[in-house]
mmCIF file of C-alpha atoms in Angstrom:
data_model
loop_
_atom_site.group_PDB
_atom_site.id
_atom_site.type_symbol
_atom_site.label_atom_id
_atom_site.label_comp_id
_atom_site.label_asym_id
_atom_site.label_seq_id
_atom_site.Cartn_x
_atom_site.Cartn_y
_atom_site.Cartn_z
ATOM 1 C CA MET W 7 97.769 -18.160 111.969
ATOM 2 C CA ASN W 8 100.139 -18.645 109.275
ATOM 3 C CA PRO W 9 103.209 -20.629 110.769
ATOM 4 C CA GLN W 10 106.305 -19.975 108.873
ATOM 5 C CA PRO W 11 108.766 -22.641 108.085
ATOM 6 C CA GLU W 12 112.013 -22.699 109.958
ATOM 7 C CA PRO W 13 115.080 -20.576 108.712
ATOM 8 C CA ILE W 14 117.106 -23.432 107.922
ATOM 9 C CA ILE W 15 114.731 -24.671 105.268
ATOM 10 C CA GLY W 16 114.902 -21.701 103.233
ATOM 11 C CA VAL W 17 118.794 -21.833 103.428
ATOM 12 C CA MET W 18 118.469 -25.476 102.264
ATOM 13 C CA LEU W 19 116.341 -24.539 99.456
ATOM 14 C CA ALA W 20 118.733 -21.636 98.454
ATOM 15 C CA PHE W 21 121.644 -24.272 98.544
ATOM 16 C CA ALA W 22 119.677 -26.785 96.584
ATOM 17 C CA LEU W 23 118.913 -24.150 93.715
ATOM 18 C CA MET W 24 122.671 -23.291 93.366
ATOM 19 C CA ILE W 25 123.908 -26.765 93.149
ATOM 20 C CA PHE W 26 121.031 -27.181 90.548
ATOM 21 C CA LEU W 27 122.282 -24.219 88.549
ATOM 22 C CA LEU W 28 125.925 -25.118 88.709
ATOM 23 C CA VAL W 29 125.322 -28.720 87.652
ATOM 24 C CA SER W 30 123.208 -27.225 84.596
ATOM 25 C CA PHE W 31 125.729 -24.900 83.619
ATOM 26 C CA ALA W 32 128.650 -27.718 84.140
ATOM 27 C CA VAL W 33 126.583 -30.095 81.721
ATOM 28 C CA GLY W 34 126.115 -27.335 79.057
ATOM 29 C CA TRP W 35 129.885 -26.680 79.325
ATOM 30 C CA VAL W 36 131.107 -30.389 78.934
ATOM 31 C CA ASN W 37 128.614 -31.157 76.190
ATOM 32 C CA TYR W 38 128.399 -27.813 74.155
ATOM 33 C CA GLU W 39 128.541 -29.673 70.915
ATOM 34 C CA LYS W 40 125.166 -31.121 71.915
ATOM 35 C CA TYR W 41 123.478 -27.695 72.736
ATOM 36 C CA THR W 42 125.082 -25.402 69.754
ATOM 37 C CA PRO W 43 123.443 -24.925 66.526
ATOM 38 C CA LYS W 44 125.156 -27.090 63.581
ATOM 39 C CA LYS W 45 125.168 -24.087 61.088
ATOM 40 C CA LYS W 46 125.196 -20.134 61.821
ATOM 41 C CA SER W 47 121.995 -19.932 59.769
ATOM 42 C CA ASP W 48 120.397 -21.980 62.324
ATOM 43 C CA TRP W 49 120.826 -19.572 65.216
ATOM 44 C CA ASP W 50 117.869 -17.727 64.414
ATOM 45 C CA LEU W 51 114.001 -18.882 63.139
ATOM 46 C CA PHE W 52 114.318 -17.067 59.880
ATOM 47 C CA LYS W 53 116.527 -14.424 58.101
ATOM 48 C CA ILE W 54 115.698 -10.883 58.331
ATOM 49 C CA GLY W 55 113.454 -10.278 55.193
ATOM 50 C CA GLU W 56 112.962 -14.005 54.234
ATOM 51 C CA ILE W 57 110.074 -16.200 55.389
ATOM 52 C CA TYR W 58 110.113 -19.712 54.130
ATOM 53 C CA ASP W 59 106.858 -21.155 52.678
ATOM 54 C CA GLU W 60 106.168 -24.502 54.189
ATOM 55 C CA ASP W 61 105.132 -27.263 52.074
ATOM 56 C CA ASP W 62 102.461 -28.564 54.364
ATOM 57 C CA GLN W 63 99.119 -28.610 52.553
ATOM 58 C CA TYR W 64 96.141 -28.116 54.825
ATOM 59 C CA TYR W 65 93.689 -29.598 52.002
ATOM 60 C CA THR W 66 93.848 -31.744 49.109
ATOM 61 C CA ALA W 67 93.450 -30.380 45.695
ATOM 62 C CA SER W 68 90.473 -31.588 44.123
ATOM 63 C CA PRO W 69 88.278 -30.090 41.074
ATOM 64 C CA THR W 70 85.873 -28.702 43.308
ATOM 65 C CA ASN W 71 88.265 -26.558 45.404
ATOM 66 C CA LEU W 72 90.458 -25.465 42.435
ATOM 67 C CA MET W 73 89.377 -22.640 39.911
ATOM 68 C CA ARG W 74 90.474 -23.176 36.311
ATOM 69 C CA ALA W 75 91.926 -20.425 34.355
ATOM 70 C CA ALA W 76 88.612 -20.253 32.392
ATOM 71 C CA ASP W 77 86.656 -19.633 35.612
ATOM 72 C CA ARG W 78 88.627 -16.503 36.535
ATOM 73 C CA VAL W 79 87.996 -14.562 33.296
ATOM 74 C CA ALA W 80 85.288 -11.886 33.884
ATOM 75 C CA LYS W 81 82.197 -12.611 31.791
ATOM 76 C CA PRO W 82 80.707 -9.489 30.098
ATOM 77 C CA LYS W 83 77.440 -8.111 31.356
ATOM 78 C CA PRO W 84 74.553 -8.240 29.087
ATOM 79 C CA VAL W 85 73.594 -4.967 27.220
ATOM 80 C CA ALA W 86 70.802 -3.320 29.163
ATOM 81 C CA LYS W 87 67.701 -2.811 27.309
ATOM 82 C CA PRO W 88 66.390 0.891 27.031
ATOM 83 C CA LYS W 89 63.501 1.614 29.364
ATOM 84 C CA PRO W 90 60.126 2.222 27.469
ATOM 85 C CA VAL W 91 58.995 5.874 27.427
ATOM 86 C CA ALA W 92 56.545 6.506 30.033
ATOM 87 C CA LYS W 93 53.041 7.642 28.919
ATOM 88 C CA PRO W 94 51.955 11.100 30.264
ATOM 89 C CA LYS W 95 49.304 10.880 33.077
ATOM 90 C CA PRO W 96 45.938 12.369 32.644
ATOM 91 C CA MET W 97 45.336 15.440 34.631
ATOM 92 C CA ALA W 98 44.413 14.641 38.101
ATOM 93 C CA LYS W 99 41.175 16.033 39.857
ATOM 94 C CA PRO W 100 41.647 18.712 42.421
ATOM 95 C CA LYS W 101 41.632 17.221 45.855
ATOM 96 C CA PRO W 102 38.567 18.748 48.142
ATOM 97 C CA VAL W 103 39.260 20.864 50.851
ATOM 98 C CA ALA W 104 39.892 18.909 54.046
ATOM 99 C CA LYS W 105 37.633 19.654 56.980
ATOM 100 C CA PRO W 106 39.348 21.081 59.972
ATOM 101 C CA LYS W 107 39.927 18.749 62.579
ATOM 102 C CA PRO W 108 38.345 19.117 65.991
ATOM 103 C CA VAL W 109 40.539 20.219 68.598
ATOM 104 C CA ALA W 110 42.301 17.084 70.453
ATOM 105 C CA LYS W 111 41.641 16.481 73.912
ATOM 106 C CA PRO W 112 44.827 16.766 76.086
ATOM 107 C CA LYS W 113 46.625 13.487 76.139
ATOM 108 C CA PRO W 114 46.830 12.164 79.916
ATOM 109 C CA LYS W 115 50.291 10.876 79.413
ATOM 110 C CA ASP W 116 51.399 14.461 78.863
ATOM 111 C CA HIS W 117 49.930 15.183 82.255
ATOM 112 C CA PRO W 118 52.738 15.881 84.895
ATOM 113 C CA LEU W 119 51.076 13.777 87.533
ATOM 114 C CA PHE W 120 50.217 10.785 85.113
ATOM 115 C CA ASP W 121 53.201 8.613 86.243
ATOM 116 C CA ASP W 122 52.886 9.535 89.896
ATOM 117 C CA CYS W 123 49.053 8.513 89.799
ATOM 118 C CA VAL W 124 49.726 5.268 88.123
ATOM 119 C CA LEU W 125 52.536 4.242 90.537
ATOM 120 C CA ALA W 126 50.229 5.254 93.447
ATOM 121 C CA LEU W 127 47.321 3.189 92.207
ATOM 122 C CA VAL W 128 49.768 0.389 91.534
ATOM 123 C CA SER W 129 51.073 0.795 95.398
ATOM 124 C CA LEU W 130 47.351 0.670 96.591
ATOM 125 C CA GLY W 131 46.883 -2.850 94.818
ATOM 126 C CA ASN W 132 45.542 -2.113 91.467
ATOM 127 C CA LYS W 133 47.193 -3.825 88.292
ATOM 128 C CA LYS W 134 49.350 -1.760 86.431
ATOM 129 C CA THR W 135 47.214 -1.682 83.083
ATOM 130 C CA GLU W 136 44.055 -1.114 84.973
ATOM 131 C CA SER W 137 45.907 2.015 86.876
ATOM 132 C CA LYS W 138 47.120 3.498 83.656
ATOM 133 C CA LYS W 139 43.300 3.335 82.175
ATOM 134 C CA ILE W 140 41.852 4.604 85.528
ATOM 135 C CA ALA W 141 44.603 7.480 85.669
ATOM 136 C CA ALA W 142 43.895 8.666 82.049
ATOM 137 C CA ASP W 143 40.317 8.693 82.655
ATOM 138 C CA ILE W 144 40.537 10.800 85.732
ATOM 139 C CA LEU W 145 43.169 13.130 84.320
ATOM 140 C CA VAL W 146 41.268 14.171 81.217
ATOM 141 C CA GLU W 147 38.024 14.579 83.074
ATOM 142 C CA SER W 148 38.853 16.293 86.293
ATOM 143 C CA ASN W 149 42.332 17.367 85.992
ATOM 144 C CA PRO W 150 43.355 17.084 89.764
ATOM 145 C CA SER W 151 46.196 19.355 91.077
ATOM 146 C CA THR W 152 47.686 16.767 93.526
ATOM 147 C CA ILE W 153 47.998 13.076 93.919
ATOM 148 C CA GLU W 154 45.851 13.237 97.041
ATOM 149 C CA GLU W 155 42.982 14.738 94.888
ATOM 150 C CA PHE W 156 43.373 12.186 92.384
ATOM 151 C CA ILE W 157 43.378 9.345 94.816
ATOM 152 C CA LYS W 158 40.034 10.854 96.368
ATOM 153 C CA ILE W 159 38.434 11.146 93.071
ATOM 154 C CA ALA W 160 39.569 7.499 91.985
ATOM 155 C CA TYR W 161 38.224 5.783 95.082
ATOM 156 C CA SER W 162 34.944 7.734 95.146
ATOM 157 C CA LYS W 163 34.237 6.744 91.237
ATOM 158 C CA LYS W 164 35.143 3.080 92.251
ATOM 159 C CA THR W 165 32.779 2.593 94.683
#
């Protein structure tokens, strides 16, 4: 449970806060010279439009971190030499006609059952890389239409 303090405690705390505020106000009223700015210019941190630069130096000036006026002058770039004229290339021999490539076998990774077959073999206890090789071989050779057929073919070849 969450026990609440007695109501008199809340009243006493409110009364103490009121006394603190009244005493603070009275001290400020009596000693107003101590808390008022000396000049009207001190009432704000800076005048509008004027920001004063502090003289604090974050580093000491030394020849290594100061640039001389001579270093700031841009040096002229050297004139580029003209490129030599390229010699004409001799006539190239005609390329031989390429032989037609044989029709590529369908890739097993393009098969719609490839991922499911790999996952089925992995869930049955095979390693993933081994499962991918087995699935690729079976899908290219026998092209099963369901995963059940695939598993039957895979385990009939395994034994």
